[in-house]
C-alpha positions as YAML, in Angstrom:
chain: A
units: angstrom
residues:
- id: 1
  name: MET
  ca: [-85.39, -63.33, -26.88]
- id: 2
  name: LEU
  ca: [-87.03, -60.07, -25.37]
- id: 3
  name: ARG
  ca: [-88.64, -59.61, -28.31]
- id: 4
  name: SER
  ca: [-90.28, -62.85, -28.92]
- id: 5
  name: MET
  ca: [-91.02, -63.14, -25.17]
- id: 6
  name: TYR
  ca: [-93.11, -59.72, -25.53]
- id: 7
  name: GLU
  ca: [-94.26, -61.25, -28.66]
- id: 8
  name: TRP
  ca: [-95.53, -64.25, -27.06]
- id: 9
  name: LEU
  ca: [-97.19, -62.25, -24.50]
- id: 10
  name: ASP
  ca: [-98.98, -59.54, -26.95]
- id: 11
  name: ARG
  ca: [-100.71, -62.10, -28.90]
- id: 12
  name: ARG
  ca: [-102.24, -63.80, -25.69]
- id: 13
  name: LEU
  ca: [-102.51, -60.95, -23.28]
- id: 14
  name: ASP
  ca: [-102.64, -57.89, -26.50]
- id: 15
  name: ILE
  ca: [-100.65, -55.45, -24.47]
- id: 16
  name: THR
  ca: [-99.12, -53.25, -26.84]
- id: 17
  name: PRO
  ca: [-102.30, -50.99, -27.19]
- id: 18
  name: LEU
  ca: [-101.93, -50.20, -22.82]
- id: 19
  name: TRP
  ca: [-98.08, -50.40, -23.38]
- id: 20
  name: ARG
  ca: [-98.36, -47.66, -26.37]
- id: 21
  name: ASP
  ca: [-101.12, -45.37, -24.37]
- id: 22
  name: VAL
  ca: [-98.78, -45.19, -21.52]
- id: 23
  name: ALA
  ca: [-95.42, -44.61, -23.02]
- id: 24
  name: ASP
  ca: [-96.45, -42.69, -26.49]
- id: 25
  name: HIS
  ca: [-97.11, -39.43, -24.15]
- id: 26
  name: GLU
  ca: [-96.04, -35.97, -25.51]
- id: 27
  name: VAL
  ca: [-93.54, -33.96, -23.20]
- id: 28
  name: PRO
  ca: [-93.92, -30.31, -22.99]
- id: 29
  name: GLU
  ca: [-90.92, -28.20, -24.25]
- id: 30
  name: HIS
  ca: [-90.04, -26.72, -21.45]
- id: 31
  name: VAL
  ca: [-89.46, -29.86, -19.72]
- id: 32
  name: ASN
  ca: [-86.98, -30.63, -22.34]
- id: 33
  name: PRO
  ca: [-83.15, -30.58, -21.28]
- id: 34
  name: ALA
  ca: [-82.12, -29.77, -24.48]
- id: 35
  name: HIS
  ca: [-84.29, -26.91, -24.80]
- id: 36
  name: HIS
  ca: [-84.58, -25.15, -21.87]
- id: 37
  name: PHE
  ca: [-81.55, -25.59, -19.17]
- id: 38
  name: SER
  ca: [-84.02, -24.74, -16.22]
- id: 39
  name: ALA
  ca: [-85.62, -28.30, -17.39]
- id: 40
  name: PHE
  ca: [-83.79, -30.29, -14.75]
- id: 41
  name: ILE
  ca: [-86.17, -28.42, -11.74]
- id: 42
  name: TYR
  ca: [-89.07, -30.88, -13.69]
- id: 43
  name: CYS
  ca: [-86.90, -33.90, -12.44]
- id: 44
  name: PHE
  ca: [-87.65, -33.79, -8.71]
- id: 45
  name: GLY
  ca: [-90.64, -35.84, -8.91]
- id: 46
  name: GLY
  ca: [-89.46, -38.47, -10.76]
- id: 47
  name: LEU
  ca: [-86.17, -38.43, -8.86]
- id: 48
  name: THR
  ca: [-88.18, -38.98, -6.23]
- id: 49
  name: PHE
  ca: [-90.34, -41.87, -6.83]
- id: 50
  name: PHE
  ca: [-86.98, -43.67, -8.42]
- id: 51
  name: ILE
  ca: [-85.72, -43.47, -4.90]
- id: 52
  name: VAL
  ca: [-89.03, -44.59, -3.42]
- id: 53
  name: VAL
  ca: [-88.82, -48.07, -5.53]
- id: 54
  name: ILE
  ca: [-85.33, -48.29, -4.36]
- id: 55
  name: GLN
  ca: [-86.78, -47.76, -0.85]
- id: 56
  name: ILE
  ca: [-89.54, -50.46, -1.36]
- id: 57
  name: LEU
  ca: [-87.28, -53.06, -2.93]
- id: 58
  name: SER
  ca: [-84.13, -52.62, -0.52]
- id: 59
  name: GLY
  ca: [-87.16, -52.68, 2.49]
- id: 60
  name: MET
  ca: [-88.07, -56.42, 0.81]
- id: 61
  name: PHE
  ca: [-84.66, -57.46, 1.10]
- id: 62
  name: LEU
  ca: [-84.33, -56.05, 4.96]
- id: 63
  name: ALA
  ca: [-87.77, -57.54, 5.75]
- id: 64
  name: LEU
  ca: [-86.05, -60.91, 5.20]
- id: 65
  name: TYR
  ca: [-84.15, -61.23, 7.79]
- id: 66
  name: TYR
  ca: [-84.86, -58.63, 10.41]
- id: 67
  name: VAL
  ca: [-86.95, -60.09, 13.93]
- id: 68
  name: PRO
  ca: [-89.41, -57.15, 14.85]
- id: 69
  name: ASP
  ca: [-89.15, -58.36, 18.61]
- id: 70
  name: ILE
  ca: [-86.83, -56.40, 21.52]
- id: 71
  name: VAL
  ca: [-85.01, -59.37, 21.81]
- id: 72
  name: ASN
  ca: [-83.60, -59.73, 18.53]
- id: 73
  name: ALA
  ca: [-84.01, -56.60, 16.65]
- id: 74
  name: HIS
  ca: [-80.96, -55.39, 17.23]
- id: 75
  name: ALA
  ca: [-78.98, -58.64, 16.81]
- id: 76
  name: SER
  ca: [-81.18, -59.17, 13.33]
- id: 77
  name: VAL
  ca: [-79.78, -55.87, 12.22]
- id: 78
  name: LYS
  ca: [-76.24, -56.67, 13.22]
- id: 79
  name: TYR
  ca: [-76.10, -60.17, 11.39]
- id: 80
  name: LEU
  ca: [-77.64, -58.29, 8.31]
- id: 81
  name: GLN
  ca: [-74.64, -55.81, 8.50]
- id: 82
  name: THR
  ca: [-71.97, -58.60, 9.31]
- id: 83
  name: GLU
  ca: [-73.31, -61.68, 8.26]
- id: 84
  name: VAL
  ca: [-75.18, -61.33, 4.93]
- id: 85
  name: ALA
  ca: [-73.49, -60.71, 1.62]
- id: 86
  name: PHE
  ca: [-74.26, -57.18, 0.27]
- id: 87
  name: GLY
  ca: [-76.19, -56.96, 3.46]
- id: 88
  name: SER
  ca: [-74.57, -53.69, 4.71]
- id: 89
  name: ILE
  ca: [-74.64, -52.31, 1.16]
- id: 90
  name: VAL
  ca: [-78.71, -52.60, 0.96]
- id: 91
  name: ARG
  ca: [-78.84, -51.29, 4.76]
- id: 92
  name: GLY
  ca: [-77.21, -48.21, 4.11]
- id: 93
  name: MET
  ca: [-78.92, -47.82, 0.43]
- id: 94
  name: HIS
  ca: [-82.10, -48.18, 2.54]
- id: 95
  name: HIS
  ca: [-81.18, -45.99, 5.77]
- id: 96
  name: TRP
  ca: [-79.18, -43.05, 3.32]
- id: 97
  name: GLY
  ca: [-82.13, -43.21, 0.68]
- id: 98
  name: ALA
  ca: [-84.92, -41.99, 3.20]
- id: 99
  name: SER
  ca: [-83.07, -38.45, 4.14]
- id: 100
  name: VAL
  ca: [-82.84, -38.33, 0.24]
- id: 101
  name: ALA
  ca: [-86.46, -39.03, -0.51]
- id: 102
  name: ILE
  ca: [-87.22, -36.04, 2.23]
- id: 103
  name: VAL
  ca: [-84.98, -33.90, 0.28]
- id: 104
  name: MET
  ca: [-85.75, -34.81, -3.15]
- id: 105
  name: LEU
  ca: [-89.54, -34.66, -2.47]
- id: 106
  name: PHE
  ca: [-89.17, -31.33, -0.25]
- id: 107
  name: LEU
  ca: [-87.32, -29.78, -3.36]
- id: 108
  name: HIS
  ca: [-90.35, -31.43, -5.79]
- id: 109
  name: THR
  ca: [-92.85, -29.55, -3.60]
- id: 110
  name: LEU
  ca: [-90.38, -26.24, -3.67]
- id: 111
  name: ARG
  ca: [-90.92, -26.13, -7.50]
- id: 112
  name: VAL
  ca: [-94.50, -27.10, -7.29]
- id: 113
  name: PHE
  ca: [-95.11, -24.06, -5.19]
- id: 114
  name: PHE
  ca: [-92.92, -21.44, -7.12]
- id: 115
  name: THR
  ca: [-93.94, -22.35, -10.74]
- id: 116
  name: GLY
  ca: [-97.60, -22.14, -9.66]
- id: 117
  name: ALA
  ca: [-98.07, -25.54, -10.36]
- id: 118
  name: TYR
  ca: [-101.00, -26.27, -7.61]
- id: 119
  name: LYS
  ca: [-103.16, -23.54, -9.20]
- id: 120
  name: ASN
  ca: [-106.34, -24.44, -10.98]
- id: 121
  name: PRO
  ca: [-107.12, -27.14, -11.99]
- id: 122
  name: ARG
  ca: [-104.47, -29.08, -10.53]
- id: 123
  name: GLU
  ca: [-105.26, -28.18, -6.40]
- id: 124
  name: PHE
  ca: [-106.50, -31.61, -6.01]
- id: 125
  name: ASN
  ca: [-103.25, -33.21, -6.75]
- id: 126
  name: TRP
  ca: [-101.59, -30.57, -4.34]
- id: 127
  name: VAL
  ca: [-103.27, -32.11, -1.80]
- id: 128
  name: ILE
  ca: [-102.50, -35.19, -2.61]
- id: 129
  name: GLY
  ca: [-99.09, -34.31, -2.73]
- id: 130
  name: MET
  ca: [-99.09, -32.99, 0.72]
- id: 131
  name: LEU
  ca: [-100.51, -36.01, 1.97]
- id: 132
  name: ILE
  ca: [-97.68, -38.18, 0.69]
- id: 133
  name: PHE
  ca: [-95.21, -35.63, 2.26]
- id: 134
  name: PHE
  ca: [-96.73, -36.46, 5.59]
- id: 135
  name: VAL
  ca: [-97.08, -40.24, 4.56]
- id: 136
  name: MET
  ca: [-92.65, -40.41, 3.62]
- id: 137
  name: LEU
  ca: [-92.35, -37.85, 7.56]
- id: 138
  name: GLY
  ca: [-94.52, -41.36, 8.93]
- id: 139
  name: LEU
  ca: [-92.19, -43.82, 7.11]
- id: 140
  name: GLY
  ca: [-88.93, -42.17, 8.59]
- id: 141
  name: PHE
  ca: [-90.03, -41.61, 12.00]
- id: 142
  name: THR
  ca: [-91.28, -45.19, 11.84]
- id: 143
  name: GLY
  ca: [-88.16, -47.03, 10.87]
- id: 144
  name: TYR
  ca: [-86.00, -45.34, 12.88]
- id: 145
  name: LEU
  ca: [-87.25, -47.08, 15.76]
- id: 146
  name: LEU
  ca: [-86.80, -50.83, 14.27]
- id: 147
  name: PRO
  ca: [-83.01, -51.14, 14.88]
- id: 148
  name: TRP
  ca: [-83.79, -50.71, 18.60]
- id: 149
  name: ASP
  ca: [-80.30, -49.14, 19.37]
- id: 150
  name: ASN
  ca: [-80.11, -46.46, 22.06]
- id: 151
  name: LYS
  ca: [-80.54, -43.51, 19.16]
- id: 152
  name: ALA
  ca: [-83.44, -45.11, 17.92]
- id: 153
  name: TYR
  ca: [-85.26, -45.90, 21.37]
- id: 154
  name: PHE
  ca: [-84.49, -42.17, 22.97]
- id: 155
  name: ALA
  ca: [-85.08, -40.45, 19.53]
- id: 156
  name: THR
  ca: [-88.59, -41.70, 19.47]
- id: 157
  name: LYS
  ca: [-89.07, -41.40, 23.07]
- id: 158
  name: VAL
  ca: [-88.84, -37.42, 22.25]
- id: 159
  name: GLY
  ca: [-91.18, -37.78, 19.00]
- id: 160
  name: VAL
  ca: [-93.61, -39.66, 21.00]
- id: 161
  name: GLN
  ca: [-93.71, -36.37, 23.64]
- id: 162
  name: ILE
  ca: [-93.36, -33.87, 21.17]
- id: 163
  name: ALA
  ca: [-96.48, -36.32, 19.35]
- id: 164
  name: ALA
  ca: [-98.52, -36.30, 23.25]
- id: 165
  name: SER
  ca: [-97.98, -31.50, 23.18]
- id: 166
  name: VAL
  ca: [-100.47, -31.57, 20.79]
- id: 167
  name: PRO
  ca: [-103.63, -29.89, 22.15]
- id: 168
  name: PHE
  ca: [-106.67, -32.34, 23.09]
- id: 169
  name: ILE
  ca: [-105.68, -35.38, 21.15]
- id: 170
  name: GLY
  ca: [-101.96, -35.65, 21.59]
- id: 171
  name: PRO
  ca: [-102.42, -38.26, 24.60]
- id: 172
  name: TYR
  ca: [-104.63, -40.49, 22.69]
- id: 173
  name: ILE
  ca: [-102.00, -40.19, 19.55]
- id: 174
  name: ALA
  ca: [-99.16, -41.27, 22.24]
- id: 175
  name: THR
  ca: [-100.88, -43.84, 23.58]
- id: 176
  name: PHE
  ca: [-101.65, -45.17, 19.84]
- id: 177
  name: LEU
  ca: [-97.92, -44.84, 18.68]
- id: 178
  name: GLN
  ca: [-96.55, -46.49, 22.07]
- id: 179
  name: GLY
  ca: [-99.38, -49.13, 22.26]
- id: 180
  name: GLY
  ca: [-99.11, -48.89, 25.72]
- id: 181
  name: ASP
  ca: [-98.01, -46.10, 28.55]
- id: 182
  name: ILE
  ca: [-94.05, -46.86, 27.51]
- id: 183
  name: VAL
  ca: [-91.96, -46.99, 24.43]
- id: 184
  name: GLY
  ca: [-91.17, -50.71, 24.57]
- id: 185
  name: ALA
  ca: [-91.92, -53.94, 23.21]
- id: 186
  name: GLN
  ca: [-95.43, -53.10, 21.80]
- id: 187
  name: THR
  ca: [-94.28, -49.89, 20.33]
- id: 188
  name: LEU
  ca: [-91.52, -51.66, 17.92]
- id: 189
  name: ALA
  ca: [-94.72, -53.92, 17.02]
- id: 190
  name: ARG
  ca: [-96.48, -51.32, 16.06]
- id: 191
  name: PHE
  ca: [-93.98, -49.32, 14.30]
- id: 192
  name: PHE
  ca: [-92.96, -52.30, 12.33]
- id: 193
  name: ALA
  ca: [-96.35, -52.64, 10.86]
- id: 194
  name: LEU
  ca: [-96.59, -49.22, 10.07]
- id: 195
  name: HIS
  ca: [-93.83, -49.01, 8.50]
- id: 196
  name: VAL
  ca: [-94.19, -51.98, 6.39]
- id: 197
  name: PHE
  ca: [-97.80, -52.57, 5.85]
- id: 198
  name: PHE
  ca: [-99.89, -49.89, 6.51]
- id: 199
  name: LEU
  ca: [-97.89, -46.84, 5.35]
- id: 200
  name: PRO
  ca: [-96.79, -47.99, 2.60]
- id: 201
  name: ALA
  ca: [-100.14, -48.91, 1.31]
- id: 202
  name: VAL
  ca: [-101.39, -45.36, 2.02]
- id: 203
  name: LEU
  ca: [-98.42, -44.36, -0.30]
- id: 204
  name: LEU
  ca: [-99.05, -46.39, -3.08]
- id: 205
  name: ALA
  ca: [-102.57, -45.50, -3.35]
- id: 206
  name: LEU
  ca: [-101.40, -41.59, -3.49]
- id: 207
  name: LEU
  ca: [-98.96, -42.27, -5.57]
- id: 208
  name: GLY
  ca: [-101.43, -43.83, -8.09]
- id: 209
  name: ALA
  ca: [-104.11, -41.06, -7.83]
- id: 210
  name: HIS
  ca: [-100.95, -38.91, -8.06]
- id: 211
  name: PHE
  ca: [-100.06, -40.39, -11.26]
- id: 212
  name: LEU
  ca: [-103.11, -40.08, -12.67]
- id: 213
  name: LEU
  ca: [-104.24, -36.87, -12.62]
- id: 214
  name: ILE
  ca: [-100.73, -35.99, -13.72]
- id: 215
  name: ARG
  ca: [-101.76, -37.95, -16.59]
- id: 216
  name: ARG
  ca: [-105.02, -36.29, -16.82]
- id: 217
  name: GLN
  ca: [-103.80, -32.84, -16.73]
- id: 218
  name: GLY
  ca: [-100.53, -32.73, -17.97]
- id: 219
  name: ILE
  ca: [-97.43, -31.28, -16.92]
- id: 220
  name: SER
  ca: [-97.98, -27.99, -15.72]
- id: 221
  name: GLY
  ca: [-96.56, -25.13, -17.79]
- id: 222
  name: PRO
  ca: [-93.68, -22.37, -16.62]
- id: 223
  name: LEU
  ca: [-93.89, -19.53, -15.30]
...
């Protein structure tokens, strides 16, 4: 069935050359676990991407039920947890996946650094990777407020106060994040927009550039 569907599409769209260009890519011997035990450290980047995909899919499910206002936000999360089929499982995946993604991304960054994979000609990809790291931190920070409970509220207040302590531009950053002078309805709406629209768009663009450079430059060699 799947083969016939693929052939039907291929006759009309000629997708086989594109698929071959993506799939027929030689993998260096040093990242093959069958030949080198240390090859597992080269899996951190792929695992991070896999978790990001889970975050996107689970986040799309959560967005179907979440109401981004201070009156209904917490109630909508509670409804998702208690009334929606598999809601608590999906939210648990999204909640813990956010932490796991940061850990895996940190391990991937350490691998790149200690194997010298950031050096010529991969300096630009290292910069992109750092930007991805900060975007992921931003996603974690903006998503933490969305349940709108006491822990999320006061943790966000602390985070905004830390941002406000940045020299010269700190007060402007705090005002931008809060949408005003206090953490309130505007803050929740702003964090929701950042978490669901703006930061994911930036993340996908950076990931596309990251993968394009990896494909052109290849996987870095061992130490």
